[in-house]
């Protein structure tokens, strides 16, 4: 009797061992072979490239979990924000490919998958990647993404230019319309956000401030950023009416000054940022030197 019980227990234990061996020994065998990311800066999107090695002889489906792939301006990581980009995706934004709920089909050998990453602030961000399958974690790893502090531009300048158009309002009334265009130019490296550009228009004869406005602009390295907002419309308009004004609003242009014959306006744009300041000006109508 005792011998039979012993044989039964031994057989059960052997079956258990075989089951464990089959589950873990012949189950899904996937490992993270490599992770790499190209350098990116703040407010830039990039991708973490992951090589998954399927050591089995058959294709398998796995899931990816990635943490710390996107961190906002509050320093808080958004969970499951790193959209997946499998290697067989023709369109990286196709919802059929980027869902975390969709398994990734791995062929035997090395397979590639990528995860979108992006960070608002500079710093070091450990991206934690988990590979899941068969109801368990198959492998996990961490890749450190380094976001450098942006270089502040040192060589910014402002430029103003204009076009003139003469309009006949009535048989005896005409207006000279000056369309003003401006640029914030970065002739060097570095980038910055929210660079203030202030516009002032003063009466050249009296020195009285006629108009003022201010806008914020972003600049990249070696760029020429237009100051106007709307395509095909100028940054500012100055109308000199020889008689009655035209009455035109010049929308959507917001920087508009209307004067009469004999008026002259000094248009000035200026900017001050962390590393310096710059300005540019126009005198309209042109022709005479400033008093």
Coordinates of C-alpha atoms in Angstrom, one line a residue:
X1 CA 0.0 0.0 0.0
X2 CA 2.7 2.4 1.0
X3 CA 4.6 1.4 -2.1
X4 CA 1.6 2.3 -4.4
X5 CA 1.2 5.7 -2.7
X6 CA 4.9 6.4 -3.1
X7 CA 4.7 5.5 -6.8
X8 CA 1.6 7.6 -7.3
X9 CA 3.2 10.6 -5.6
X10 CA 6.4 10.2 -7.6
X11 CA 4.4 10.0 -10.8
X12 CA 2.4 13.2 -9.9
X13 CA 5.6 15.0 -9.0
X14 CA 7.2 13.9 -12.4
X15 CA 4.1 15.2 -14.2
X16 CA 4.3 18.5 -12.4
X17 CA 8.0 18.8 -13.3
X18 CA 7.2 18.0 -16.9
X19 CA 4.5 20.6 -16.9
X20 CA 6.7 23.3 -15.5
X21 CA 9.4 22.4 -18.0
X22 CA 6.9 22.5 -20.9
X23 CA 5.5 25.8 -19.7
X24 CA 8.7 27.6 -19.1
X25 CA 11.1 25.5 -21.2
X26 CA 9.1 25.3 -24.4
X27 CA 6.9 28.4 -23.9
X28 CA 7.5 31.8 -25.4
X29 CA 11.1 32.8 -25.3
X30 CA 11.5 36.4 -26.2
X31 CA 14.2 38.8 -25.0
X32 CA 15.1 42.5 -25.5
X33 CA 18.2 42.3 -27.6
X34 CA 18.9 46.0 -28.0
X35 CA 17.4 49.5 -27.4
X36 CA 18.5 52.7 -29.0
X37 CA 17.2 56.3 -29.5
X38 CA 18.5 59.1 -31.8
X39 CA 19.2 62.4 -30.0
X40 CA 16.2 64.7 -29.6
X41 CA 15.7 68.1 -27.9
X42 CA 12.9 69.6 -25.9
X43 CA 9.5 69.8 -27.6
X44 CA 10.7 67.3 -30.3
X45 CA 9.3 63.9 -31.0
X46 CA 11.6 60.9 -31.5
X47 CA 11.4 57.2 -31.2
X48 CA 13.0 54.5 -29.1
X49 CA 14.0 51.6 -31.3
X50 CA 13.7 48.1 -29.7
X51 CA 15.0 44.8 -31.1
X52 CA 13.1 41.8 -29.8
X53 CA 14.7 38.4 -30.2
X54 CA 12.3 35.5 -30.6
X55 CA 14.4 32.4 -29.7
X56 CA 11.6 30.0 -30.5
X57 CA 11.0 28.2 -33.8
X58 CA 7.5 29.5 -34.3
X59 CA 6.0 33.0 -34.5
X60 CA 4.6 34.4 -31.3
X61 CA 2.4 37.4 -30.2
X62 CA 3.7 39.6 -27.4
X63 CA 2.6 42.9 -25.8
X64 CA 4.8 45.9 -25.0
X65 CA 4.5 48.2 -22.0
X66 CA 6.6 51.3 -22.0
X67 CA 6.8 53.8 -19.1
X68 CA 8.2 57.4 -19.1
X69 CA 7.9 57.8 -22.9
X70 CA 6.3 61.2 -22.6
X71 CA 6.8 63.7 -19.8
X72 CA 4.9 67.0 -19.8
X73 CA 5.8 70.5 -18.5
X74 CA 4.6 69.5 -15.0
X75 CA 7.3 66.7 -14.9
X76 CA 4.6 64.0 -14.8
X77 CA 4.9 61.0 -17.1
X78 CA 1.8 60.1 -19.0
X79 CA 1.1 56.3 -18.9
X80 CA 1.0 54.3 -22.1
X81 CA 1.7 57.5 -24.1
X82 CA 4.5 55.9 -26.2
X83 CA 2.6 54.8 -29.3
X84 CA 4.0 51.7 -30.9
X85 CA 5.5 51.6 -34.4
X86 CA 6.0 48.0 -35.5
X87 CA 8.4 47.4 -38.3
X88 CA 5.7 46.2 -40.7
X89 CA 3.7 49.5 -40.3
X90 CA 3.4 51.4 -43.6
X91 CA 1.9 54.4 -41.7
X92 CA 3.3 55.0 -38.2
X93 CA 0.1 56.9 -37.2
X94 CA -2.2 54.1 -38.3
X95 CA -4.4 53.2 -35.3
X96 CA -4.2 49.6 -36.3
X97 CA -0.5 49.6 -35.5
X98 CA -0.1 52.1 -32.6
X99 CA -2.5 50.6 -30.0
X100 CA -1.0 49.2 -26.9
X101 CA -3.9 46.7 -26.9
X102 CA -2.8 45.2 -30.1
X103 CA -0.2 42.3 -29.9
X104 CA 3.0 42.4 -31.8
X105 CA 3.6 39.5 -34.1
X106 CA 7.2 38.3 -33.8
X107 CA 8.8 35.9 -36.3
X108 CA 11.7 33.7 -35.2
X109 CA 14.9 35.7 -34.8
X110 CA 15.2 39.5 -34.4
X111 CA 12.2 41.8 -34.8
X112 CA 12.1 45.6 -34.6
X113 CA 9.5 47.7 -32.9
X114 CA 9.7 51.4 -32.0
X115 CA 8.0 53.6 -29.4
X116 CA 7.3 57.3 -29.8
X117 CA 9.0 59.5 -27.1
X118 CA 8.9 63.2 -26.3
X119 CA 9.8 65.5 -23.4
X120 CA 8.9 69.1 -22.7
X121 CA 11.8 69.7 -20.2
X122 CA 15.5 68.9 -20.4
X123 CA 16.8 66.1 -18.2
X124 CA 17.4 62.4 -18.0
X125 CA 14.4 60.1 -18.5
X126 CA 14.7 56.3 -17.9
X127 CA 12.3 54.6 -20.3
X128 CA 11.2 51.2 -18.8
X129 CA 10.1 48.6 -21.3
X130 CA 8.3 45.3 -20.5
X131 CA 7.6 42.5 -22.9
X132 CA 4.6 40.4 -21.9
X133 CA 3.3 37.0 -23.2
X134 CA 1.9 33.8 -21.9
X135 CA 0.4 35.8 -19.0
X136 CA 3.9 36.7 -17.7
X137 CA 6.7 39.2 -18.1
X138 CA 9.1 37.7 -20.7
X139 CA 11.7 40.3 -20.4
X140 CA 12.2 43.9 -19.3
X141 CA 14.8 46.6 -19.6
X142 CA 15.5 50.3 -19.2
X143 CA 16.9 52.9 -21.6
X144 CA 18.1 56.3 -20.4
X145 CA 17.0 59.1 -22.7
X146 CA 19.0 62.4 -22.2
X147 CA 17.4 65.7 -23.3
X148 CA 19.9 68.5 -23.3
X149 CA 19.2 72.0 -22.2
X150 CA 18.5 74.2 -25.3
X151 CA 21.2 76.5 -26.3
X152 CA 20.0 80.2 -26.0
X153 CA 20.4 82.1 -29.3
X154 CA 23.0 84.8 -29.2
X155 CA 22.8 86.3 -32.7
X156 CA 19.2 87.5 -33.1
X157 CA 18.3 90.5 -35.2
X158 CA 15.1 92.2 -36.5
X159 CA 14.4 93.4 -40.0
X160 CA 11.6 95.6 -41.4
X161 CA 10.7 96.2 -45.0
X162 CA 7.7 97.6 -46.8
X163 CA 5.7 97.8 -50.0
X164 CA 3.7 100.9 -51.0
X165 CA 0.4 101.0 -52.8
X166 CA -1.5 104.1 -53.9
X167 CA -5.3 103.8 -53.8
X168 CA -7.8 106.1 -55.3
X169 CA -10.7 106.4 -53.0
X170 CA -12.8 109.0 -54.8
X171 CA -12.2 111.3 -57.7
X172 CA -10.2 113.6 -55.5
X173 CA -9.0 111.4 -52.6
X174 CA -6.1 109.0 -52.7
X175 CA -4.3 107.1 -50.0
X176 CA -0.7 105.7 -49.8
X177 CA -0.8 102.3 -48.1
X178 CA 2.4 101.0 -46.7
X179 CA 2.5 97.3 -46.1
X180 CA 5.1 96.5 -43.5
X181 CA 6.8 93.1 -43.2
X182 CA 9.1 92.1 -40.4
X183 CA 11.4 89.2 -39.5
X184 CA 13.1 87.8 -36.4
X185 CA 16.4 86.4 -37.7
X186 CA 18.6 83.9 -35.9
X187 CA 22.0 83.7 -37.8
X188 CA 23.5 81.2 -35.4
X189 CA 22.8 78.1 -33.4
X190 CA 20.4 77.8 -30.5
X191 CA 16.6 78.0 -30.2
X192 CA 14.2 79.6 -27.9
X193 CA 10.5 80.0 -27.3
X194 CA 8.4 83.0 -26.4
X195 CA 10.8 85.7 -27.6
X196 CA 8.9 89.0 -27.1
X197 CA 8.8 91.4 -30.0
X198 CA 7.4 94.9 -29.3
X199 CA 6.0 97.2 -31.9
X200 CA 5.6 100.9 -31.4
X201 CA 4.5 103.6 -33.8
X202 CA 5.2 107.2 -32.8
X203 CA 4.4 110.5 -34.5
X204 CA 7.8 111.6 -35.8
X205 CA 7.0 115.3 -35.4
X206 CA 5.5 115.3 -31.9
X207 CA 7.0 112.1 -30.4
X208 CA 3.5 111.0 -29.4
X209 CA 2.9 107.2 -29.1
X210 CA 0.3 106.4 -31.7
X211 CA 0.1 102.6 -31.5
X212 CA 1.8 99.7 -29.6
X213 CA 1.5 95.9 -29.6
X214 CA 3.5 92.9 -28.5
X215 CA 3.7 89.3 -29.6
X216 CA 5.7 86.2 -28.7
X217 CA 7.7 84.2 -31.2
X218 CA 9.6 80.9 -31.3
X219 CA 12.9 80.8 -33.1
X220 CA 15.0 77.8 -34.3
X221 CA 18.7 77.8 -35.3
X222 CA 19.5 79.5 -38.5
X223 CA 16.0 80.6 -39.1
X224 CA 14.2 83.7 -40.5
X225 CA 10.8 83.9 -38.6
X226 CA 8.1 86.1 -40.1
X227 CA 6.4 88.5 -37.7
X228 CA 3.1 88.4 -39.4
X229 CA 0.5 85.8 -38.5
X230 CA -1.6 85.4 -41.6
X231 CA -0.1 84.2 -45.0
X232 CA -0.4 86.8 -47.7
X233 CA -1.0 89.6 -45.2
X234 CA 1.6 92.1 -43.8
X235 CA 2.7 92.5 -40.2
X236 CA 1.5 96.1 -40.1
X237 CA -0.2 98.7 -42.3
X238 CA 0.3 102.5 -42.3
X239 CA -2.2 104.4 -44.4
X240 CA -1.5 108.1 -45.3
X241 CA -4.7 109.6 -46.6
X242 CA -4.6 112.6 -49.0
X243 CA -8.1 113.6 -48.2
X244 CA -10.6 111.3 -46.6
X245 CA -9.3 108.0 -45.2
X246 CA -10.3 104.8 -47.1
X247 CA -12.2 103.4 -44.2
X248 CA -10.8 100.0 -44.8
X249 CA -10.2 97.8 -41.7
X250 CA -7.3 95.8 -43.2
X251 CA -8.4 92.7 -41.3
X252 CA -7.0 90.3 -40.3
X253 CA -4.0 92.6 -39.8
X254 CA -4.2 94.0 -36.3
X255 CA -1.4 96.5 -36.4
X256 CA -3.0 99.4 -38.4
X257 CA -2.3 103.1 -38.3
X258 CA -4.1 105.7 -40.3
X259 CA -2.7 109.2 -40.8
X260 CA -3.2 112.3 -43.0
X261 CA -1.1 114.1 -45.5
X262 CA 1.9 115.5 -43.9
X263 CA 2.1 112.9 -41.1
X264 CA 5.2 110.9 -40.6
X265 CA 5.5 107.8 -38.4
X266 CA 8.4 106.1 -36.9
X267 CA 7.8 102.3 -36.8
X268 CA 10.1 100.5 -34.3
X269 CA 10.3 96.8 -33.4
X270 CA 12.5 95.7 -30.5
X271 CA 13.2 92.5 -28.6
X272 CA 15.0 91.7 -25.4
X273 CA 15.9 88.2 -24.4
X274 CA 18.2 86.4 -22.0
X275 CA 21.4 86.9 -24.1
X276 CA 20.8 90.4 -25.5
X277 CA 18.5 92.8 -27.3
X278 CA 17.9 94.1 -30.9
X279 CA 15.7 96.5 -32.7
X280 CA 14.9 97.8 -36.2
X281 CA 12.9 100.8 -37.4
X282 CA 11.3 102.5 -40.5
X283 CA 10.3 106.1 -41.1
X284 CA 7.1 106.3 -43.2
X285 CA 6.6 108.1 -45.5
X286 CA 10.3 107.9 -46.3
X287 CA 12.4 110.6 -47.9
X288 CA 13.5 113.0 -45.3
X289 CA 16.0 112.5 -42.4
X290 CA 14.6 112.2 -38.9
X291 CA 14.6 115.5 -37.0

